[in-house]
Amino acid sequence: DIVMTQYPDSLAVSLGERATINCKSSQSVLYSSDNRNYLAWYQHKPGQPPKLLLYWASTRESGVSDRFSGGGSGTDFTLTISSLQAEDVAVYYCQQYYDTPYTFGQGTKVEIK
Amino acid sequence: QLQLQESGSGLVKPSETLSLTCTVSGGSIDSSGFYWGWIRQPPGKGLEWIGRIYHTGTTLYKPSLNGRLTISIDTSKNQFSLKLFSVTAADTAVYYCARQIHITGGNWFDPWGQGTLVTVSS
């Protein structure tokens, strides 16, 4: 299985400041034939289902705020919240879909400092 | 707007069978380019994909659950279901159903159901 490791496990950021979450895969999720990274990001708030934010590592899902952006390639990826808002408090997960079984990172909890 | 809703027993005894159904509304489960999947989250832990089904009935399961898991689909009811046999306390989790988007070659999940907590306990 591809192991997805996120860091940090949690971070506290002041309102309006940048938050950066890292995700590392145990093997590359970049598919050479189409040059796409098979990685998605989700936001999970308490009592709600996870919400898709990004796919192909950096393509924002329709309706998702442009405060959220994704970067990286191969085995190292980032999710950046450019200006943290109160409604962004959540746990964030990366997920690889390069190979089955699809696997998720352990999650990063984002809080307000 | 596509919506998914899980239903089923919230309490299952050890060694018995966990059964859940996901009802899809606002769209057809028959659509090409989408799988229908199950993901679970044990208390205090991360997300775990456990299996998926296509509208043709083709399934793919997480290997570690092979032999204990069956996913089926009823296109006439716009539902798909999960049965997990011989459960133990380790199967206690919030179970989510989700549409798995494969139409462009990816396999991400959107949308998700609200999730249902299943507790395995005597």
PDB file of C-alpha atoms in Angstrom:
ATOM      1  CA  ASP A   1       0.000   0.000   0.000  1.00  0.00           C
ATOM      2  CA  ILE A   2       1.114   3.581  -0.592  1.00  0.00           C
ATOM      3  CA  VAL A   3       1.553   5.238   2.790  1.00  0.00           C
ATOM      4  CA  MET A   4       0.565   8.879   3.000  1.00  0.00           C
ATOM      5  CA  THR A   5       2.160  10.883   5.791  1.00  0.00           C
ATOM      6  CA  GLN A   6       1.028  14.371   6.671  1.00  0.00           C
ATOM      7  CA  TYR A   7       2.840  16.913   8.770  1.00  0.00           C
ATOM      8  CA  PRO A   8       2.367  18.574  11.054  1.00  0.00           C
ATOM      9  CA  ASP A   9      -0.361  16.654  12.862  1.00  0.00           C
ATOM     10  CA  SER A  10      -1.807  19.977  13.938  1.00  0.00           C
ATOM     11  CA  LEU A  11      -1.107  23.650  13.532  1.00  0.00           C
ATOM     12  CA  ALA A  12      -2.478  26.858  14.949  1.00  0.00           C
ATOM     13  CA  VAL A  13      -2.471  29.913  12.715  1.00  0.00           C
ATOM     14  CA  SER A  14      -3.670  33.450  13.322  1.00  0.00           C
ATOM     15  CA  LEU A  15      -6.664  34.698  11.369  1.00  0.00           C
ATOM     16  CA  GLY A  16      -5.551  36.106   8.053  1.00  0.00           C
ATOM     17  CA  GLU A  17      -2.237  34.281   8.124  1.00  0.00           C
ATOM     18  CA  ARG A  18      -1.039  31.493   5.846  1.00  0.00           C
ATOM     19  CA  ALA A  19      -1.406  27.832   6.764  1.00  0.00           C
ATOM     20  CA  THR A  20       0.631  25.158   5.010  1.00  0.00           C
ATOM     21  CA  ILE A  21       0.047  21.430   5.293  1.00  0.00           C
ATOM     22  CA  ASN A  22       2.477  18.879   3.944  1.00  0.00           C
ATOM     23  CA  CYS A  23       1.746  15.436   2.546  1.00  0.00           C
ATOM     24  CA  LYS A  24       4.371  12.880   1.600  1.00  0.00           C
ATOM     25  CA  SER A  25       3.712   9.615  -0.224  1.00  0.00           C
ATOM     26  CA  SER A  26       5.844   6.490   0.196  1.00  0.00           C
ATOM     27  CA  GLN A  27       6.159   6.260  -3.574  1.00  0.00           C
ATOM     28  CA  SER A  28       5.601   8.662  -6.412  1.00  0.00           C
ATOM     29  CA  VAL A  29       1.984   9.336  -7.367  1.00  0.00           C
ATOM     30  CA  LEU A  30       3.016  11.077 -10.579  1.00  0.00           C
ATOM     31  CA  TYR A  31       1.837   9.000 -13.524  1.00  0.00           C
ATOM     32  CA  SER A  32       4.436   9.377 -16.260  1.00  0.00           C
ATOM     33  CA  SER A  33       2.060   8.685 -19.154  1.00  0.00           C
ATOM     34  CA  ASP A  34      -0.099  11.726 -18.453  1.00  0.00           C
ATOM     35  CA  ASN A  35       2.192  13.755 -16.175  1.00  0.00           C
ATOM     36  CA  ARG A  36      -0.519  14.123 -13.558  1.00  0.00           C
ATOM     37  CA  ASN A  37      -0.206  13.712  -9.830  1.00  0.00           C
ATOM     38  CA  TYR A  38      -2.898  11.353  -8.555  1.00  0.00           C
ATOM     39  CA  LEU A  39      -3.583  13.217  -5.326  1.00  0.00           C
ATOM     40  CA  ALA A  40      -6.616  14.870  -3.768  1.00  0.00           C
ATOM     41  CA  TRP A  41      -7.185  17.041  -0.697  1.00  0.00           C
ATOM     42  CA  TYR A  42     -10.240  17.095   1.571  1.00  0.00           C
ATOM     43  CA  GLN A  43     -11.533  19.305   4.367  1.00  0.00           C
ATOM     44  CA  HIS A  44     -13.347  17.593   7.245  1.00  0.00           C
ATOM     45  CA  LYS A  45     -15.316  19.584   9.784  1.00  0.00           C
ATOM     46  CA  PRO A  46     -16.851  17.996  12.900  1.00  0.00           C
ATOM     47  CA  GLY A  47     -20.262  16.490  12.265  1.00  0.00           C
ATOM     48  CA  GLN A  48     -19.953  16.914   8.508  1.00  0.00           C
ATOM     49  CA  PRO A  49     -18.731  14.622   5.766  1.00  0.00           C
ATOM     50  CA  PRO A  50     -15.358  15.300   4.189  1.00  0.00           C
ATOM     51  CA  LYS A  51     -15.440  17.865   1.402  1.00  0.00           C
ATOM     52  CA  LEU A  52     -13.321  17.635  -1.720  1.00  0.00           C
ATOM     53  CA  LEU A  53     -11.051  20.657  -2.124  1.00  0.00           C
ATOM     54  CA  LEU A  54      -8.514  19.761  -4.803  1.00  0.00           C
ATOM     55  CA  TYR A  55      -7.731  16.940  -7.214  1.00  0.00           C
ATOM     56  CA  TRP A  56      -4.812  16.302  -9.552  1.00  0.00           C
ATOM     57  CA  ALA A  57      -2.881  17.852  -6.645  1.00  0.00           C
ATOM     58  CA  SER A  58      -3.708  21.418  -7.660  1.00  0.00           C
ATOM     59  CA  THR A  59      -7.072  21.586  -9.464  1.00  0.00           C
ATOM     60  CA  ARG A  60      -9.601  23.335  -7.296  1.00  0.00           C
ATOM     61  CA  GLU A  61     -13.052  21.748  -7.102  1.00  0.00           C
ATOM     62  CA  SER A  62     -15.885  23.987  -8.302  1.00  0.00           C
ATOM     63  CA  GLY A  63     -17.071  26.309  -5.564  1.00  0.00           C
ATOM     64  CA  VAL A  64     -13.960  25.963  -3.411  1.00  0.00           C
ATOM     65  CA  SER A  65     -12.465  29.242  -2.252  1.00  0.00           C
ATOM     66  CA  ASP A  66      -9.343  30.387  -4.062  1.00  0.00           C
ATOM     67  CA  ARG A  67      -7.727  30.709  -0.626  1.00  0.00           C
ATOM     68  CA  PHE A  68      -7.001  26.998  -1.033  1.00  0.00           C
ATOM     69  CA  SER A  69      -4.202  25.968  -3.327  1.00  0.00           C
ATOM     70  CA  GLY A  70      -2.213  22.819  -3.858  1.00  0.00           C
ATOM     71  CA  GLY A  71       1.321  22.238  -4.980  1.00  0.00           C
ATOM     72  CA  GLY A  72       4.068  19.696  -5.271  1.00  0.00           C
ATOM     73  CA  SER A  73       4.790  16.693  -7.432  1.00  0.00           C
ATOM     74  CA  GLY A  74       5.961  13.110  -7.192  1.00  0.00           C
ATOM     75  CA  THR A  75       6.068  12.337  -3.490  1.00  0.00           C
ATOM     76  CA  ASP A  76       5.846  15.742  -1.796  1.00  0.00           C
ATOM     77  CA  PHE A  77       2.769  17.911  -1.770  1.00  0.00           C
ATOM     78  CA  THR A  78       1.390  20.939   0.020  1.00  0.00           C
ATOM     79  CA  LEU A  79      -2.004  22.386   0.735  1.00  0.00           C
ATOM     80  CA  THR A  80      -1.910  26.106   1.424  1.00  0.00           C
ATOM     81  CA  ILE A  81      -4.634  28.252   2.913  1.00  0.00           C
ATOM     82  CA  SER A  82      -3.525  31.731   1.936  1.00  0.00           C
ATOM     83  CA  SER A  83      -5.428  33.727   4.544  1.00  0.00           C
ATOM     84  CA  LEU A  84      -6.956  31.615   7.284  1.00  0.00           C
ATOM     85  CA  GLN A  85     -10.596  32.285   8.088  1.00  0.00           C
ATOM     86  CA  ALA A  86     -12.577  31.012  11.052  1.00  0.00           C
ATOM     87  CA  GLU A  87     -14.578  28.693   8.810  1.00  0.00           C
ATOM     88  CA  ASP A  88     -11.375  26.941   7.727  1.00  0.00           C
ATOM     89  CA  VAL A  89     -10.969  25.271  11.125  1.00  0.00           C
ATOM     90  CA  ALA A  90     -11.055  21.582  10.231  1.00  0.00           C
ATOM     91  CA  VAL A  91      -9.002  18.465   9.715  1.00  0.00           C
ATOM     92  CA  TYR A  92      -7.428  18.227   6.272  1.00  0.00           C
ATOM     93  CA  TYR A  93      -6.580  14.958   4.515  1.00  0.00           C
ATOM     94  CA  CYS A  94      -4.602  14.100   1.436  1.00  0.00           C
ATOM     95  CA  GLN A  95      -5.527  10.990  -0.570  1.00  0.00           C
ATOM     96  CA  GLN A  96      -3.671   9.175  -3.309  1.00  0.00           C
ATOM     97  CA  TYR A  97      -5.551   7.525  -6.140  1.00  0.00           C
ATOM     98  CA  TYR A  98      -2.466   6.394  -8.046  1.00  0.00           C
ATOM     99  CA  ASP A  99      -2.944   2.821  -6.921  1.00  0.00           C
ATOM    100  CA  THR A 100      -5.368   0.669  -5.002  1.00  0.00           C
ATOM    101  CA  PRO A 101      -6.037   0.489  -2.180  1.00  0.00           C
ATOM    102  CA  TYR A 102      -6.597   4.233  -2.202  1.00  0.00           C
ATOM    103  CA  THR A 103      -5.045   5.652   0.930  1.00  0.00           C
ATOM    104  CA  PHE A 104      -5.352   8.784   3.005  1.00  0.00           C
ATOM    105  CA  GLY A 105      -2.958  10.701   5.186  1.00  0.00           C
ATOM    106  CA  GLN A 106      -3.586  10.644   8.920  1.00  0.00           C
ATOM    107  CA  GLY A 107      -4.978  14.181   8.835  1.00  0.00           C
ATOM    108  CA  THR A 108      -3.786  17.616   9.927  1.00  0.00           C
ATOM    109  CA  LYS A 109      -5.891  19.613  12.350  1.00  0.00           C
ATOM    110  CA  VAL A 110      -5.958  23.352  11.665  1.00  0.00           C
ATOM    111  CA  GLU A 111      -6.944  25.683  14.487  1.00  0.00           C
ATOM    112  CA  ILE A 112      -6.991  29.409  15.146  1.00  0.00           C
ATOM    113  CA  LYS A 113      -4.133  30.779  17.207  1.00  0.00           C
TER     114      LYS A 113
ATOM    115  CA  GLN B   1     -27.522  18.132  -6.533  1.00  0.00           C
ATOM    116  CA  LEU B   2     -26.333  14.619  -5.851  1.00  0.00           C
ATOM    117  CA  GLN B   3     -26.818  13.420  -2.275  1.00  0.00           C
ATOM    118  CA  LEU B   4     -25.941  10.183  -0.544  1.00  0.00           C
ATOM    119  CA  GLN B   5     -27.391   8.863   2.698  1.00  0.00           C
ATOM    120  CA  GLU B   6     -26.253   5.861   4.716  1.00  0.00           C
ATOM    121  CA  SER B   7     -28.678   3.707   6.667  1.00  0.00           C
ATOM    122  CA  GLY B   8     -28.408   0.545   8.685  1.00  0.00           C
ATOM    123  CA  SER B   9     -27.766  -0.893  12.086  1.00  0.00           C
ATOM    124  CA  GLY B  10     -25.735   1.231  14.468  1.00  0.00           C
ATOM    125  CA  LEU B  11     -24.901  -1.617  16.838  1.00  0.00           C
ATOM    126  CA  VAL B  12     -23.604  -5.002  15.805  1.00  0.00           C
ATOM    127  CA  LYS B  13     -22.486  -7.878  17.999  1.00  0.00           C
ATOM    128  CA  PRO B  14     -19.006  -9.343  17.581  1.00  0.00           C
ATOM    129  CA  SER B  15     -18.842 -12.154  14.992  1.00  0.00           C
ATOM    130  CA  GLU B  16     -22.064 -10.953  13.365  1.00  0.00           C
ATOM    131  CA  THR B  17     -22.614  -9.091  10.083  1.00  0.00           C
ATOM    132  CA  LEU B  18     -22.542  -5.332   9.620  1.00  0.00           C
ATOM    133  CA  SER B  19     -25.028  -4.212   6.959  1.00  0.00           C
ATOM    134  CA  LEU B  20     -25.345  -0.722   5.527  1.00  0.00           C
ATOM    135  CA  THR B  21     -27.144   0.770   2.562  1.00  0.00           C
ATOM    136  CA  CYS B  22     -26.391   3.987   0.738  1.00  0.00           C
ATOM    137  CA  THR B  23     -29.276   5.690  -1.042  1.00  0.00           C
ATOM    138  CA  VAL B  24     -28.359   8.045  -3.864  1.00  0.00           C
ATOM    139  CA  SER B  25     -30.670  10.922  -4.769  1.00  0.00           C
ATOM    140  CA  GLY B  26     -30.441  13.742  -7.270  1.00  0.00           C
ATOM    141  CA  GLY B  27     -28.719  11.592  -9.859  1.00  0.00           C
ATOM    142  CA  SER B  28     -28.549   8.108 -11.277  1.00  0.00           C
ATOM    143  CA  ILE B  29     -26.342   5.399  -9.850  1.00  0.00           C
ATOM    144  CA  ASP B  30     -26.284   4.050 -13.412  1.00  0.00           C
ATOM    145  CA  SER B  31     -24.061   6.860 -14.673  1.00  0.00           C
ATOM    146  CA  SER B  32     -20.877   5.929 -16.481  1.00  0.00           C
ATOM    147  CA  GLY B  33     -17.616   7.286 -15.168  1.00  0.00           C
ATOM    148  CA  PHE B  34     -18.417   6.908 -11.502  1.00  0.00           C
ATOM    149  CA  TYR B  35     -17.791   4.232  -8.934  1.00  0.00           C
ATOM    150  CA  TRP B  36     -19.666   4.024  -5.642  1.00  0.00           C
ATOM    151  CA  GLY B  37     -17.456   3.566  -2.638  1.00  0.00           C
ATOM    152  CA  TRP B  38     -17.313   2.982   1.073  1.00  0.00           C
ATOM    153  CA  ILE B  39     -14.843   4.672   3.410  1.00  0.00           C
ATOM    154  CA  ARG B  40     -14.661   4.304   7.180  1.00  0.00           C
ATOM    155  CA  GLN B  41     -13.113   6.217  10.046  1.00  0.00           C
ATOM    156  CA  PRO B  42     -12.486   4.469  13.368  1.00  0.00           C
ATOM    157  CA  PRO B  43     -12.835   6.719  16.415  1.00  0.00           C
ATOM    158  CA  GLY B  44      -9.872   9.054  16.686  1.00  0.00           C
ATOM    159  CA  LYS B  45      -8.256   7.677  13.539  1.00  0.00           C
ATOM    160  CA  GLY B  46      -7.970   8.560   9.879  1.00  0.00           C
ATOM    161  CA  LEU B  47      -9.945   7.618   6.802  1.00  0.00           C
ATOM    162  CA  GLU B  48      -9.765   4.146   5.292  1.00  0.00           C
ATOM    163  CA  TRP B  49     -11.109   3.231   1.862  1.00  0.00           C
ATOM    164  CA  ILE B  50     -12.652  -0.229   2.027  1.00  0.00           C
ATOM    165  CA  GLY B  51     -14.232  -0.896  -1.354  1.00  0.00           C
ATOM    166  CA  ARG B  52     -16.119   0.246  -4.423  1.00  0.00           C
ATOM    167  CA  ILE B  53     -18.659  -0.968  -6.966  1.00  0.00           C
ATOM    168  CA  TYR B  54     -19.552   0.033 -10.516  1.00  0.00           C
ATOM    169  CA  HIS B  55     -23.126   0.086 -11.791  1.00  0.00           C
ATOM    170  CA  THR B  56     -22.374  -3.125 -13.705  1.00  0.00           C
ATOM    171  CA  GLY B  57     -21.715  -4.861 -10.395  1.00  0.00           C
ATOM    172  CA  THR B  58     -17.940  -4.990 -10.747  1.00  0.00           C
ATOM    173  CA  THR B  59     -16.325  -4.655  -7.334  1.00  0.00           C
ATOM    174  CA  LEU B  60     -12.928  -3.919  -5.862  1.00  0.00           C
ATOM    175  CA  TYR B  61     -12.190  -4.441  -2.197  1.00  0.00           C
ATOM    176  CA  LYS B  62      -9.340  -3.477   0.075  1.00  0.00           C
ATOM    177  CA  PRO B  63      -7.260  -6.671   0.138  1.00  0.00           C
ATOM    178  CA  SER B  64      -7.059  -6.844   3.922  1.00  0.00           C
ATOM    179  CA  LEU B  65     -10.865  -7.098   4.007  1.00  0.00           C
ATOM    180  CA  ASN B  66     -11.189  -9.596   1.185  1.00  0.00           C
ATOM    181  CA  GLY B  67     -13.285 -12.523   2.247  1.00  0.00           C
ATOM    182  CA  ARG B  68     -15.197 -10.489   4.838  1.00  0.00           C
ATOM    183  CA  LEU B  69     -16.654  -7.801   2.614  1.00  0.00           C
ATOM    184  CA  THR B  70     -19.378  -7.774   0.007  1.00  0.00           C
ATOM    185  CA  ILE B  71     -20.614  -4.682  -1.818  1.00  0.00           C
ATOM    186  CA  SER B  72     -23.697  -4.917  -3.985  1.00  0.00           C
ATOM    187  CA  ILE B  73     -25.750  -2.526  -6.065  1.00  0.00           C
ATOM    188  CA  ASP B  74     -29.453  -2.181  -6.853  1.00  0.00           C
ATOM    189  CA  THR B  75     -29.831   0.219  -9.752  1.00  0.00           C
ATOM    190  CA  SER B  76     -33.632  -0.007  -9.630  1.00  0.00           C
ATOM    191  CA  LYS B  77     -33.568   1.504  -6.140  1.00  0.00           C
ATOM    192  CA  ASN B  78     -30.546   3.766  -6.748  1.00  0.00           C
ATOM    193  CA  GLN B  79     -28.833   2.106  -3.810  1.00  0.00           C
ATOM    194  CA  PHE B  80     -25.650   0.241  -3.037  1.00  0.00           C
ATOM    195  CA  SER B  81     -24.932  -1.793   0.036  1.00  0.00           C
ATOM    196  CA  LEU B  82     -22.138  -3.098   2.199  1.00  0.00           C
ATOM    197  CA  LYS B  83     -21.958  -6.292   4.219  1.00  0.00           C
ATOM    198  CA  LEU B  84     -19.003  -6.895   6.488  1.00  0.00           C
ATOM    199  CA  PHE B  85     -18.915 -10.351   8.025  1.00  0.00           C
ATOM    200  CA  SER B  86     -17.475 -11.628  11.296  1.00  0.00           C
ATOM    201  CA  VAL B  87     -16.988  -8.169  12.751  1.00  0.00           C
ATOM    202  CA  THR B  88     -14.796  -7.335  15.711  1.00  0.00           C
ATOM    203  CA  ALA B  89     -14.336  -4.219  17.801  1.00  0.00           C
ATOM    204  CA  ALA B  90     -11.754  -3.081  15.248  1.00  0.00           C
ATOM    205  CA  ASP B  91     -14.597  -2.588  12.765  1.00  0.00           C
ATOM    206  CA  THR B  92     -16.187   0.077  14.951  1.00  0.00           C
ATOM    207  CA  ALA B  93     -16.161   3.238  12.858  1.00  0.00           C
ATOM    208  CA  VAL B  94     -18.118   5.943  11.128  1.00  0.00           C
ATOM    209  CA  TYR B  95     -18.927   4.485   7.732  1.00  0.00           C
ATOM    210  CA  TYR B  96     -19.264   6.861   4.780  1.00  0.00           C
ATOM    211  CA  CYS B  97     -20.558   6.154   1.320  1.00  0.00           C
ATOM    212  CA  ALA B  98     -19.286   8.348  -1.481  1.00  0.00           C
ATOM    213  CA  ARG B  99     -19.294   8.740  -5.222  1.00  0.00           C
ATOM    214  CA  GLN B 100     -15.895   7.936  -6.629  1.00  0.00           C
ATOM    215  CA  ILE B 101     -15.174  10.069  -9.661  1.00  0.00           C
ATOM    216  CA  HIS B 102     -13.377   8.124 -12.355  1.00  0.00           C
ATOM    217  CA  ILE B 103     -14.634   9.936 -15.425  1.00  0.00           C
ATOM    218  CA  THR B 104     -11.301  11.644 -16.177  1.00  0.00           C
ATOM    219  CA  GLY B 105      -9.155   8.811 -14.948  1.00  0.00           C
ATOM    220  CA  GLY B 106      -9.004   9.935 -11.368  1.00  0.00           C
ATOM    221  CA  ASN B 107     -10.498   8.305  -8.310  1.00  0.00           C
ATOM    222  CA  TRP B 108     -11.398  10.986  -5.823  1.00  0.00           C
ATOM    223  CA  PHE B 109     -14.495  11.058  -3.659  1.00  0.00           C
ATOM    224  CA  ASP B 110     -17.264  13.596  -4.081  1.00  0.00           C
ATOM    225  CA  PRO B 111     -19.795  13.943  -2.619  1.00  0.00           C
ATOM    226  CA  TRP B 112     -19.878  11.956   0.607  1.00  0.00           C
ATOM    227  CA  GLY B 113     -22.806  10.841   2.701  1.00  0.00           C
ATOM    228  CA  GLN B 114     -23.194  12.198   6.223  1.00  0.00           C
ATOM    229  CA  GLY B 115     -21.722   9.044   7.682  1.00  0.00           C
ATOM    230  CA  THR B 116     -23.158   6.587  10.161  1.00  0.00           C
ATOM    231  CA  LEU B 117     -21.510   5.308  13.329  1.00  0.00           C
ATOM    232  CA  VAL B 118     -21.439   1.557  13.663  1.00  0.00           C
ATOM    233  CA  THR B 119     -20.373   0.159  17.012  1.00  0.00           C
ATOM    234  CA  VAL B 120     -19.363  -3.453  17.428  1.00  0.00           C
ATOM    235  CA  SER B 121     -20.139  -4.506  20.954  1.00  0.00           C
ATOM    236  CA  SER B 122     -21.910  -7.273  22.821  1.00  0.00           C
TER     237      SER B 122
END
